[in-house]
mmCIF file of C-alpha atoms in Angstrom:
data_model
loop_
_atom_site.group_PDB
_atom_site.id
_atom_site.type_symbol
_atom_site.label_atom_id
_atom_site.label_comp_id
_atom_site.label_asym_id
_atom_site.label_seq_id
_atom_site.Cartn_x
_atom_site.Cartn_y
_atom_site.Cartn_z
ATOM 1 C CA MET A 1268 -79.757 40.408 34.050
ATOM 2 C CA ILE A 1269 -81.263 43.198 34.771
ATOM 3 C CA THR A 1270 -84.039 43.995 32.530
ATOM 4 C CA SER A 1271 -85.489 47.368 31.931
ATOM 5 C CA ASN A 1272 -88.960 48.491 33.970
ATOM 6 C CA LYS A 1273 -90.590 48.791 30.332
ATOM 7 C CA TYR A 1274 -92.876 45.791 29.534
ATOM 8 C CA ILE A 1275 -94.299 44.559 25.927
ATOM 9 C CA ASP A 1276 -97.582 45.766 26.135
ATOM 10 C CA ASN A 1277 -100.663 42.840 24.479
ATOM 11 C CA ARG A 1278 -103.518 44.624 24.792
ATOM 12 C CA HIS A 1279 -103.392 46.935 21.562
ATOM 13 C CA HIS A 1280 -103.213 43.820 19.687
ATOM 14 C CA GLN A 1281 -106.275 43.900 17.176
ATOM 15 C CA TYR A 1282 -108.077 39.930 16.241
ATOM 16 C CA ILE A 1283 -110.505 39.146 13.356
ATOM 17 C CA PRO A 1284 -113.920 36.586 14.460
ATOM 18 C CA ILE A 1285 -114.627 34.523 12.493
ATOM 19 C CA ARG A 1286 -117.778 32.732 13.492
ATOM 20 C CA LEU A 1287 -117.041 29.163 12.309
ATOM 21 C CA LYS A 1288 -119.781 27.292 11.472
ATOM 22 C CA ASN A 1289 -120.327 24.612 14.140
ATOM 23 C CA GLY A 1290 -121.428 27.949 16.135
ATOM 24 C CA ILE A 1291 -117.535 28.640 17.640
ATOM 25 C CA THR A 1292 -115.655 31.840 17.593
ATOM 26 C CA LEU A 1293 -112.252 32.379 16.312
ATOM 27 C CA GLN A 1294 -110.452 35.550 17.827
ATOM 28 C CA CYS A 1295 -107.642 35.890 14.729
ATOM 29 C CA ARG A 1296 -104.485 37.649 14.764
ATOM 30 C CA PRO A 1297 -104.440 39.367 11.070
ATOM 31 C CA GLU A 1298 -101.212 37.624 10.261
ATOM 32 C CA ILE A 1299 -102.156 33.898 10.611
ATOM 33 C CA PHE A 1300 -104.817 34.159 6.857
ATOM 34 C CA GLN A 1301 -100.587 34.934 5.672
ATOM 35 C CA SER A 1302 -98.895 32.384 7.276
ATOM 36 C CA CYS A 1303 -101.142 30.055 8.336
ATOM 37 C CA PRO A 1304 -104.423 30.132 7.359
ATOM 38 C CA ALA A 1305 -105.569 26.309 6.905
ATOM 39 C CA ILE A 1306 -105.772 26.523 10.962
ATOM 40 C CA ILE A 1307 -108.597 28.000 10.809
ATOM 41 C CA ASP A 1308 -110.303 24.121 8.849
ATOM 42 C CA THR A 1309 -108.110 22.234 10.975
ATOM 43 C CA LEU A 1310 -109.841 24.222 14.188
ATOM 44 C CA HIS A 1311 -112.651 23.948 12.829
ATOM 45 C CA GLN A 1312 -112.383 20.250 12.674
ATOM 46 C CA ASP A 1313 -110.372 19.556 16.074
ATOM 47 C CA LEU A 1314 -113.802 21.619 17.302
ATOM 48 C CA ASN A 1315 -116.340 20.096 15.217
ATOM 49 C CA ASP A 1316 -114.517 16.580 17.384
ATOM 50 C CA CYS A 1317 -114.832 17.907 20.082
ATOM 51 C CA LEU A 1318 -118.301 18.263 19.950
ATOM 52 C CA ARG A 1319 -118.997 15.134 19.080
ATOM 53 C CA ILE A 1320 -117.419 13.409 21.867
ATOM 54 C CA LEU A 1321 -118.097 15.530 24.340
ATOM 55 C CA PRO A 1322 -121.751 15.228 26.469
ATOM 56 C CA ARG A 1323 -124.141 18.215 24.690
ATOM 57 C CA SER A 1324 -124.818 19.603 27.865
ATOM 58 C CA VAL A 1325 -121.824 21.206 27.356
ATOM 59 C CA HIS A 1326 -122.313 22.119 23.931
ATOM 60 C CA ALA A 1327 -123.253 25.192 24.081
ATOM 61 C CA LEU A 1328 -121.216 26.039 27.115
ATOM 62 C CA VAL A 1329 -118.229 25.582 24.599
ATOM 63 C CA ARG A 1330 -119.612 27.259 21.981
ATOM 64 C CA ARG A 1331 -119.395 30.096 24.040
ATOM 65 C CA ILE A 1332 -115.786 29.884 24.804
ATOM 66 C CA ASN A 1333 -113.847 32.670 22.271
ATOM 67 C CA ILE A 1334 -110.514 30.195 20.861
ATOM 68 C CA TRP A 1335 -107.586 33.153 20.328
ATOM 69 C CA VAL A 1336 -105.277 32.686 17.233
ATOM 70 C CA ASN A 1337 -101.928 34.230 16.987
ATOM 71 C CA ASP A 1338 -98.869 33.488 14.310
ATOM 72 C CA THR A 1339 -96.638 34.429 17.483
ATOM 73 C CA TYR A 1340 -96.745 35.748 21.045
ATOM 74 C CA ILE A 1341 -94.521 37.134 23.110
ATOM 75 C CA TYR A 1342 -94.495 39.075 26.588
ATOM 76 C CA GLY A 1343 -92.473 39.927 29.634
ATOM 77 C CA ALA A 1344 -89.562 42.616 29.961
ATOM 78 C CA VAL A 1345 -88.543 44.741 26.895
ATOM 79 C CA ASP A 1346 -85.343 43.117 26.623
ATOM 80 C CA ASP A 1347 -85.631 39.819 28.300
ATOM 81 C CA PRO A 1348 -89.152 38.181 26.628
ATOM 82 C CA ARG A 1349 -90.887 35.456 26.706
ATOM 83 C CA VAL A 1350 -91.734 33.436 24.124
ATOM 84 C CA LEU A 1351 -94.866 31.381 23.950
ATOM 85 C CA LYS A 1352 -95.839 28.825 21.793
ATOM 86 C CA HIS A 1353 -97.829 26.519 23.731
ATOM 87 C CA THR A 1354 -102.317 26.499 23.792
ATOM 88 C CA ALA A 1355 -103.696 27.329 27.227
ATOM 89 C CA ALA A 1356 -106.642 27.917 28.920
ATOM 90 C CA HIS A 1357 -107.516 31.406 30.164
ATOM 91 C CA HIS A 1358 -109.463 30.534 33.844
ATOM 92 C CA HIS A 1359 -108.289 33.749 35.646
ATOM 93 C CA TRP A 1360 -108.827 37.248 33.795
ATOM 94 C CA GLN A 1361 -105.845 38.556 36.534
ATOM 95 C CA TRP A 1362 -102.935 37.124 35.448
ATOM 96 C CA LEU A 1363 -103.529 38.704 31.948
ATOM 97 C CA GLU A 1364 -104.344 41.873 33.175
ATOM 98 C CA THR A 1365 -100.740 41.226 35.314
ATOM 99 C CA VAL A 1366 -99.115 40.739 31.705
ATOM 100 C CA ASN A 1367 -99.997 43.136 30.171
ATOM 101 C CA ASP A 1368 -102.850 41.030 27.774
ATOM 102 C CA LEU A 1369 -106.154 41.729 27.182
ATOM 103 C CA THR A 1370 -108.938 40.455 30.068
ATOM 104 C CA ALA A 1371 -111.262 39.510 27.081
ATOM 105 C CA LYS A 1372 -109.393 36.324 26.997
ATOM 106 C CA ASP A 1373 -110.698 35.454 29.983
ATOM 107 C CA LYS A 1374 -112.685 32.062 29.746
ATOM 108 C CA GLY A 1375 -111.009 31.050 26.376
ATOM 109 C CA VAL A 1376 -108.663 29.378 25.005
ATOM 110 C CA GLU A 1377 -105.745 30.096 22.908
ATOM 111 C CA VAL A 1378 -103.127 29.173 20.185
ATOM 112 C CA TYR A 1379 -100.190 31.451 20.827
ATOM 113 C CA ASN A 1380 -98.818 29.997 18.199
ATOM 114 C CA ALA A 1381 -100.688 28.950 15.041
ATOM 115 C CA ARG A 1382 -97.547 26.302 13.000
ATOM 116 C CA ASP A 1383 -97.066 25.212 16.163
ATOM 117 C CA TYR A 1384 -100.317 24.164 16.789
ATOM 118 C CA MET A 1385 -100.444 22.446 13.391
ATOM 119 C CA GLN A 1386 -97.648 20.503 14.143
ATOM 120 C CA MET A 1387 -98.118 19.087 18.318
ATOM 121 C CA ARG A 1388 -101.895 18.374 17.360
ATOM 122 C CA LEU A 1389 -100.711 15.221 15.456
ATOM 123 C CA HIS A 1390 -99.344 13.556 18.418
ATOM 124 C CA TRP A 1391 -102.629 13.036 19.573
ATOM 125 C CA ASN A 1392 -104.435 12.447 16.538
ATOM 126 C CA GLY A 1393 -106.621 15.063 15.739
ATOM 127 C CA CYS A 1394 -108.843 17.011 18.214
ATOM 128 C CA GLY A 1395 -106.926 15.724 21.883
ATOM 129 C CA LEU A 1396 -105.101 18.626 22.076
ATOM 130 C CA ILE A 1397 -107.744 21.580 21.767
ATOM 131 C CA LEU A 1398 -109.833 19.028 23.469
ATOM 132 C CA HIS A 1399 -107.602 18.884 27.078
ATOM 133 C CA GLU A 1400 -108.032 23.195 26.428
ATOM 134 C CA LEU A 1401 -111.847 22.797 26.805
ATOM 135 C CA CYS A 1402 -111.879 19.804 29.526
ATOM 136 C CA HIS A 1403 -109.777 22.528 31.664
ATOM 137 C CA LEU A 1404 -112.582 25.160 31.315
ATOM 138 C CA ILE A 1405 -115.272 22.211 31.583
ATOM 139 C CA HIS A 1406 -112.925 21.489 34.852
ATOM 140 C CA GLN A 1407 -113.653 24.697 36.101
ATOM 141 C CA LEU A 1408 -117.142 25.773 34.769
ATOM 142 C CA VAL A 1409 -119.187 22.639 35.325
ATOM 143 C CA LEU A 1410 -117.481 21.012 38.107
ATOM 144 C CA SER A 1411 -119.328 21.337 41.650
ATOM 145 C CA LYS A 1412 -116.779 23.649 43.171
ATOM 146 C CA GLY A 1413 -114.864 24.331 39.800
ATOM 147 C CA LEU A 1414 -111.033 24.225 40.463
ATOM 148 C CA GLU A 1415 -110.944 22.642 43.679
ATOM 149 C CA ASN A 1416 -113.804 19.711 42.907
ATOM 150 C CA LYS A 1417 -113.568 17.132 45.601
ATOM 151 C CA LEU A 1418 -113.584 14.046 43.730
ATOM 152 C CA VAL A 1419 -111.073 15.528 41.320
ATOM 153 C CA MET A 1420 -109.097 16.476 43.754
ATOM 154 C CA LEU A 1421 -108.657 12.922 45.658
ATOM 155 C CA ALA A 1422 -107.917 10.943 42.574
ATOM 156 C CA PHE A 1423 -105.540 12.971 41.566
ATOM 157 C CA GLY A 1424 -103.657 12.331 45.744
ATOM 158 C CA ARG A 1425 -104.186 8.882 45.046
ATOM 159 C CA VAL A 1426 -101.966 8.731 41.768
ATOM 160 C CA LEU A 1427 -99.323 10.565 43.440
ATOM 161 C CA GLU A 1428 -99.256 8.128 46.412
ATOM 162 C CA ASP A 1429 -99.089 5.278 44.202
ATOM 163 C CA GLY A 1430 -96.662 6.257 41.994
ATOM 164 C CA LEU A 1431 -98.810 4.390 38.872
ATOM 165 C CA TYR A 1432 -97.738 7.826 36.406
ATOM 166 C CA ASP A 1433 -94.856 7.884 37.458
ATOM 167 C CA GLU A 1434 -92.933 7.131 34.394
ATOM 168 C CA VAL A 1435 -94.941 6.058 31.154
ATOM 169 C CA LEU A 1436 -94.581 6.495 27.190
ATOM 170 C CA ARG A 1437 -94.918 9.846 25.530
ATOM 171 C CA ARG A 1438 -95.144 8.949 21.415
ATOM 172 C CA ASP A 1439 -93.753 12.338 20.860
ATOM 173 C CA TRP A 1440 -89.957 10.372 22.726
ATOM 174 C CA ALA A 1441 -90.993 7.677 20.716
ATOM 175 C CA SER A 1442 -88.049 5.990 18.579
ATOM 176 C CA ALA A 1443 -86.344 8.746 20.160
ATOM 177 C CA GLY A 1444 -83.229 6.803 21.340
ATOM 178 C CA GLU A 1445 -83.464 4.229 24.595
ATOM 179 C CA GLU A 1446 -86.091 6.798 25.617
ATOM 180 C CA GLU A 1447 -89.631 6.790 26.100
ATOM 181 C CA SER A 1448 -90.950 6.958 28.432
ATOM 182 C CA ASP A 1449 -91.615 10.686 31.368
ATOM 183 C CA ALA A 1450 -93.331 11.660 34.009
ATOM 184 C CA ALA A 1451 -96.975 11.811 33.175
ATOM 185 C CA TYR A 1452 -97.846 15.276 31.937
ATOM 186 C CA ALA A 1453 -100.953 14.477 34.448
ATOM 187 C CA THR A 1454 -99.082 14.141 37.135
ATOM 188 C CA ILE A 1455 -98.358 18.493 37.290
ATOM 189 C CA ASN A 1456 -101.193 19.214 39.113
ATOM 190 C CA HIS A 1457 -105.017 18.335 39.405
ATOM 191 C CA LYS A 1458 -106.023 20.650 36.665
ATOM 192 C CA GLU A 1459 -103.391 18.563 33.948
ATOM 193 C CA PHE A 1460 -104.512 15.085 35.631
ATOM 194 C CA PHE A 1461 -108.076 15.660 34.852
ATOM 195 C CA SER A 1462 -107.446 16.992 31.232
ATOM 196 C CA GLU A 1463 -104.869 14.693 30.488
ATOM 197 C CA LEU A 1464 -106.378 11.996 31.578
ATOM 198 C CA SER A 1465 -109.715 12.906 30.007
ATOM 199 C CA VAL A 1466 -108.693 13.539 27.005
ATOM 200 C CA ALA A 1467 -107.977 9.219 27.107
ATOM 201 C CA PHE A 1468 -111.007 8.494 28.436
ATOM 202 C CA TRP A 1469 -113.174 9.854 25.737
ATOM 203 C CA SER A 1470 -110.695 7.634 23.090
ATOM 204 C CA ARG A 1471 -112.682 5.355 22.071
ATOM 205 C CA GLY A 1472 -111.290 3.893 18.288
ATOM 206 C CA TYR A 1473 -107.531 2.519 18.556
ATOM 207 C CA ASP A 1474 -108.985 -0.071 21.449
ATOM 208 C CA SER A 1475 -109.702 -3.275 19.260
ATOM 209 C CA SER A 1476 -107.332 -2.590 17.511
ATOM 210 C CA LEU A 1477 -104.845 -2.797 19.979
ATOM 211 C CA LYS A 1478 -106.007 -6.002 21.455
ATOM 212 C CA ARG A 1479 -106.142 -7.534 18.345
ATOM 213 C CA ARG A 1480 -101.775 -6.824 18.351
ATOM 214 C CA ARG A 1481 -101.305 -7.329 22.060
ATOM 215 C CA ARG A 1482 -103.689 -10.962 21.387
ATOM 216 C CA ILE A 1483 -100.865 -11.432 18.301
ATOM 217 C CA HIS A 1484 -97.721 -10.779 20.249
ATOM 218 C CA ASP A 1485 -99.078 -13.182 23.464
ATOM 219 C CA ARG A 1486 -99.251 -16.390 20.261
ATOM 220 C CA GLN A 1487 -96.029 -15.318 18.888
ATOM 221 C CA GLU A 1488 -94.771 -15.590 22.408
ATOM 222 C CA LYS A 1489 -96.219 -18.536 23.408
ATOM 223 C CA GLY A 1490 -94.526 -20.631 20.096
ATOM 224 C CA LYS A 1491 -91.715 -19.208 20.959
ATOM 225 C CA GLY A 1492 -92.084 -20.798 24.582
ATOM 226 C CA ASN A 1493 -92.313 -17.863 26.218
ATOM 227 C CA LYS A 1494 -94.730 -16.562 29.249
ATOM 228 C CA GLN A 1495 -97.107 -13.711 28.126
ATOM 229 C CA GLY A 1496 -95.357 -10.849 30.414
ATOM 230 C CA ASP A 1497 -97.051 -8.744 32.983
ATOM 231 C CA ASP A 1498 -100.120 -6.507 31.342
ATOM 232 C CA ASP A 1499 -99.197 -3.375 33.096
ATOM 233 C CA MET A 1500 -95.361 -4.156 31.542
ATOM 234 C CA VAL A 1501 -96.817 -4.900 28.134
ATOM 235 C CA LEU A 1502 -98.972 -1.118 27.987
ATOM 236 C CA ASN A 1503 -96.695 0.562 29.264
ATOM 237 C CA ASN A 1504 -93.120 -0.759 28.313
ATOM 238 C CA ASN A 1505 -94.242 -1.501 24.520
ATOM 239 C CA MET A 1506 -94.483 1.507 22.611
ATOM 240 C CA GLU A 1507 -95.170 -1.037 19.570
ATOM 241 C CA LEU A 1508 -98.131 -2.727 21.296
ATOM 242 C CA CYS A 1509 -99.585 0.292 22.908
ATOM 243 C CA SER A 1510 -99.253 3.088 20.638
ATOM 244 C CA PRO A 1511 -101.767 4.298 18.612
ATOM 245 C CA PRO A 1512 -100.808 4.806 14.921
ATOM 246 C CA PHE A 1513 -98.609 8.102 14.831
ATOM 247 C CA MET A 1514 -99.121 11.085 12.604
ATOM 248 C CA ALA A 1515 -96.233 13.561 13.175
ATOM 249 C CA SER A 1516 -93.509 13.551 10.981
ATOM 250 C CA ASN A 1517 -90.453 14.075 12.868
ATOM 251 C CA VAL A 1518 -91.972 10.948 14.222
ATOM 252 C CA LEU A 1519 -92.625 9.418 11.237
ATOM 253 C CA GLU A 1520 -88.859 10.216 9.668
ATOM 254 C CA ARG A 1521 -87.606 8.656 12.986
ATOM 255 C CA ARG A 1522 -88.931 5.459 12.701
ATOM 256 C CA GLU A 1523 -89.012 5.263 9.138
ATOM 257 C CA ALA A 1524 -84.712 5.835 9.594
ATOM 258 C CA LEU A 1525 -84.625 2.855 12.171
ATOM 259 C CA GLY A 1526 -86.223 -0.063 9.646
ATOM 260 C CA TYR A 1527 -90.071 0.204 11.229
ATOM 261 C CA LYS A 1528 -92.686 -2.015 9.082
ATOM 262 C CA ASP A 1529 -96.478 -0.875 8.876
ATOM 263 C CA ASP A 1530 -98.455 -3.078 11.360
ATOM 264 C CA GLY A 1531 -101.748 -3.444 13.192
ATOM 265 C CA GLY A 1532 -103.635 -1.974 10.705
ATOM 266 C CA TRP A 1533 -102.240 1.395 10.418
ATOM 267 C CA HIS A 1534 -100.449 0.713 7.293
ATOM 268 C CA SER A 1535 -102.613 3.993 5.602
ATOM 269 C CA LEU A 1536 -100.878 5.744 8.532
ATOM 270 C CA GLU A 1537 -97.417 4.790 9.533
ATOM 271 C CA SER A 1538 -96.051 4.780 5.278
ATOM 272 C CA SER A 1539 -93.924 6.902 5.799
ATOM 273 C CA TRP A 1540 -92.482 10.756 6.981
ATOM 274 C CA MET A 1541 -93.629 12.037 3.684
ATOM 275 C CA GLN A 1542 -97.243 10.687 5.002
ATOM 276 C CA GLY A 1543 -96.876 13.039 8.129
ATOM 277 C CA LEU A 1544 -95.468 16.054 6.358
ATOM 278 C CA GLN A 1545 -99.716 15.149 4.963
ATOM 279 C CA ASN A 1546 -100.861 15.236 7.469
ATOM 280 C CA ILE A 1547 -99.362 18.845 8.606
ATOM 281 C CA LEU A 1548 -100.112 20.041 5.512
ATOM 282 C CA THR A 1549 -103.553 19.106 4.869
ATOM 283 C CA GLY A 1550 -105.110 18.821 9.100
ATOM 284 C CA GLY A 1551 -105.241 15.062 9.083
ATOM 285 C CA ARG A 1552 -106.487 13.171 11.391
ATOM 286 C CA ALA A 1553 -106.712 8.896 12.180
ATOM 287 C CA ASP A 1554 -109.562 9.386 9.616
ATOM 288 C CA GLY A 1555 -112.541 6.544 11.199
ATOM 289 C CA TYR A 1556 -110.339 6.252 15.355
ATOM 290 C CA GLY A 1557 -110.217 8.791 15.995
ATOM 291 C CA HIS A 1558 -108.173 11.085 19.417
ATOM 292 C CA CYS A 1559 -106.149 9.210 21.250
ATOM 293 C CA ASN A 1560 -103.733 10.911 24.207
ATOM 294 C CA LYS A 1561 -99.937 12.092 24.242
ATOM 295 C CA PHE A 1562 -98.630 10.490 27.074
ATOM 296 C CA PHE A 1563 -99.769 6.518 27.926
ATOM 297 C CA PRO A 1564 -102.909 5.659 28.847
ATOM 298 C CA PHE A 1565 -103.838 7.043 25.534
ATOM 299 C CA THR A 1566 -106.775 5.115 25.696
ATOM 300 C CA HIS A 1567 -109.621 4.858 27.486
ATOM 301 C CA GLY A 1568 -109.466 0.898 27.067
ATOM 302 C CA GLN A 1569 -105.809 1.203 28.408
ATOM 303 C CA LEU A 1570 -106.788 3.676 30.671
ATOM 304 C CA LYS A 1571 -109.596 1.269 31.902
ATOM 305 C CA GLU A 1572 -107.281 -1.114 32.033
ATOM 306 C CA TYR A 1573 -103.708 0.173 33.402
ATOM 307 C CA ASP A 1574 -105.530 2.860 36.252
ATOM 308 C CA PRO A 1575 -109.457 1.176 37.389
ATOM 309 C CA VAL A 1576 -109.811 3.165 39.921
ATOM 310 C CA THR A 1577 -109.188 6.922 38.444
ATOM 311 C CA PHE A 1578 -111.390 5.295 35.378
ATOM 312 C CA ALA A 1579 -114.359 4.813 38.063
ATOM 313 C CA ALA A 1580 -113.930 7.899 39.515
ATOM 314 C CA LEU A 1581 -114.205 10.247 35.504
ATOM 315 C CA GLU A 1582 -116.587 8.208 34.871
ATOM 316 C CA GLN A 1583 -118.564 9.388 37.615
ATOM 317 C CA ILE A 1584 -117.303 12.401 37.530
ATOM 318 C CA TRP A 1585 -118.436 13.420 33.459
ATOM 319 C CA ALA A 1586 -122.106 11.456 34.401
ATOM 320 C CA GLU A 1587 -122.098 14.804 36.589
ATOM 321 C CA ILE A 1588 -121.274 16.935 34.209
ATOM 322 C CA ALA A 1589 -124.295 15.303 31.267
ATOM 323 C CA ASP A 1590 -126.385 15.711 34.082
ATOM 324 C CA TRP A 1591 -125.562 19.520 34.397
ATOM 325 C CA GLU A 1592 -128.213 22.115 33.304
ATOM 326 C CA ASP A 1593 -126.047 25.348 32.053
ATOM 327 C CA PRO A 1594 -128.266 28.255 33.125
ATOM 328 C CA LEU A 1595 -127.168 30.283 30.280
ATOM 329 C CA SER A 1596 -128.783 28.546 27.851
ATOM 330 C CA PRO A 1597 -130.995 29.229 26.206
ATOM 331 C CA THR A 1598 -133.203 25.402 26.030
ATOM 332 C CA PRO A 1599 -130.689 23.625 28.696
ATOM 333 C CA VAL A 1600 -130.203 20.515 27.783
ATOM 334 C CA LYS A 1601 -129.863 17.403 31.052
ATOM 335 C CA CYS A 1602 -127.209 14.731 29.091
ATOM 336 C CA LYS A 1603 -128.899 11.427 31.195
ATOM 337 C CA GLY A 1604 -127.395 8.912 28.714
ATOM 338 C CA CYS A 1605 -124.676 10.545 26.203
ATOM 339 C CA LEU A 1606 -122.216 8.889 27.965
ATOM 340 C CA SER A 1607 -123.262 5.534 26.406
ATOM 341 C CA LEU A 1608 -123.984 6.725 22.865
ATOM 342 C CA PRO A 1609 -121.811 5.581 20.531
ATOM 343 C CA ILE A 1610 -118.548 7.522 19.632
ATOM 344 C CA PHE A 1611 -116.521 6.879 16.635
ATOM 345 C CA ASN A 1612 -118.056 3.590 15.758
ATOM 346 C CA GLN A 1613 -117.397 2.600 19.130
ATOM 347 C CA GLY A 1614 -119.899 1.024 21.956
ATOM 348 C CA ASN A 1615 -118.750 2.810 25.000
ATOM 349 C CA ASP A 1616 -121.438 2.047 27.726
ATOM 350 C CA PHE A 1617 -119.238 0.848 29.829
ATOM 351 C CA SER A 1618 -121.462 1.633 32.621
ATOM 352 C CA ASN A 1619 -121.796 -1.892 34.409
ATOM 353 C CA LYS A 1620 -118.200 -2.674 33.264
ATOM 354 C CA ILE A 1621 -115.542 -1.110 35.827
ATOM 355 C CA SER A 1622 -113.857 -4.150 38.085
ATOM 356 C CA PHE A 1623 -116.261 -4.606 41.593
ATOM 357 C CA GLY A 1624 -112.473 -4.278 43.021
ATOM 358 C CA ALA A 1625 -112.140 -0.987 41.788
ATOM 359 C CA LYS A 1626 -115.757 0.730 42.144
ATOM 360 C CA MET A 1627 -114.828 -0.181 45.621
ATOM 361 C CA LYS A 1628 -111.434 1.578 46.137
ATOM 362 C CA LEU A 1629 -113.087 4.432 44.357
ATOM 363 C CA ASP A 1630 -116.468 4.191 47.007
ATOM 364 C CA LYS A 1631 -113.919 3.670 50.179
ATOM 365 C CA MET A 1632 -111.602 6.723 49.262
ATOM 366 C CA LEU A 1633 -115.319 9.635 48.892
ATOM 367 C CA VAL A 1634 -115.883 7.872 52.538
ATOM 368 C CA ASP A 1635 -113.000 8.230 53.590
ATOM 369 C CA GLU A 1636 -112.667 12.092 53.034
ATOM 370 C CA GLY A 1637 -116.359 12.016 53.570
ATOM 371 C CA THR A 1638 -116.999 13.747 50.105
ATOM 372 C CA ASP A 1639 -120.526 13.576 48.083
ATOM 373 C CA SER A 1640 -119.797 15.433 45.042
ATOM 374 C CA ALA A 1641 -123.965 15.762 44.341
ATOM 375 C CA SER A 1642 -123.888 17.783 47.858
ATOM 376 C CA GLU A 1643 -121.063 20.349 47.184
ATOM 377 C CA ASP A 1644 -122.082 23.956 46.004
ATOM 378 C CA SER A 1645 -122.237 25.182 42.024
ATOM 379 C CA PRO A 1646 -119.504 26.619 40.091
ATOM 380 C CA THR A 1647 -119.440 29.855 39.314
ATOM 381 C CA ASP A 1648 -121.666 30.641 35.929
ATOM 382 C CA PHE A 1649 -119.664 31.619 32.634
#
């Protein structure tokens, strides 16, 4: 296709700043107030949940991150524009300049389509989608060597080699047909690996109920004379056993059409596709449970059981983040002990519960590469 030399110029877009009670600023296109005003309260709720989850050491940083909110967004050639609907973190001003956008968005998060965000966040049961984007910027701005952090790179290389994430369940495909699995989004690159699995790492609200569901399943299978299946197979091949409750209306409608009944204590969340519609309109979340990940592993406990080596790596990485001193904060907070705080009424003092074998594999991986994360250079200040 032949395109003209004229390109869409988004540098003229006006944004209205809205400072939320939690100290984070939304930069909203004026159209938002007519087309999707509910996103303001929803983002406020999601960002509050992120602050409740994340170590205190990064709270001042998160409050410096602007969230840019659009009704719609297109860029590229005038006669062949590209439409964006996803949510993204901006790592570099050079890309923004290249696409004729505001370089002020650098080190910010952008919601390209407000209504799409309202729908898509339900696959994460709340704040998981925006948490994913915040983790990208924490990766860049907090970890030693930023986006080239050695431990993240090594852990990512290992999962590619082992193939653990080549085919995993994804909640937005639930009940959509025979295929409910795909290559995990974490396999795209090391940046997505860190953000995706960090979202699972911080999902603490569902594990007790999911374990109860598996125990009921195992008793039923034994009653039928069947042996308990391989744990990994049960975890990653059975959406009914391992997925937290569904909130997205399209998934709930598909499940209702197939005759799925409420079980596992999720009654209030899986009543019907109408509940899903209500979730969209009200910015609902799985109250009392918190977020989950869209791709398997969905939760903290599943990540620990399915991939204990990555779990051990993330524990070490987030311990480094919790101990970070923000150079731009007037009162830097060192957060030793943050990782043992109760989150969503679930104790998460897990530092002494990682399997010895997983810790040995992680230590060997670091020794083989000659990596000492504590000795690496500090990232760029923001």
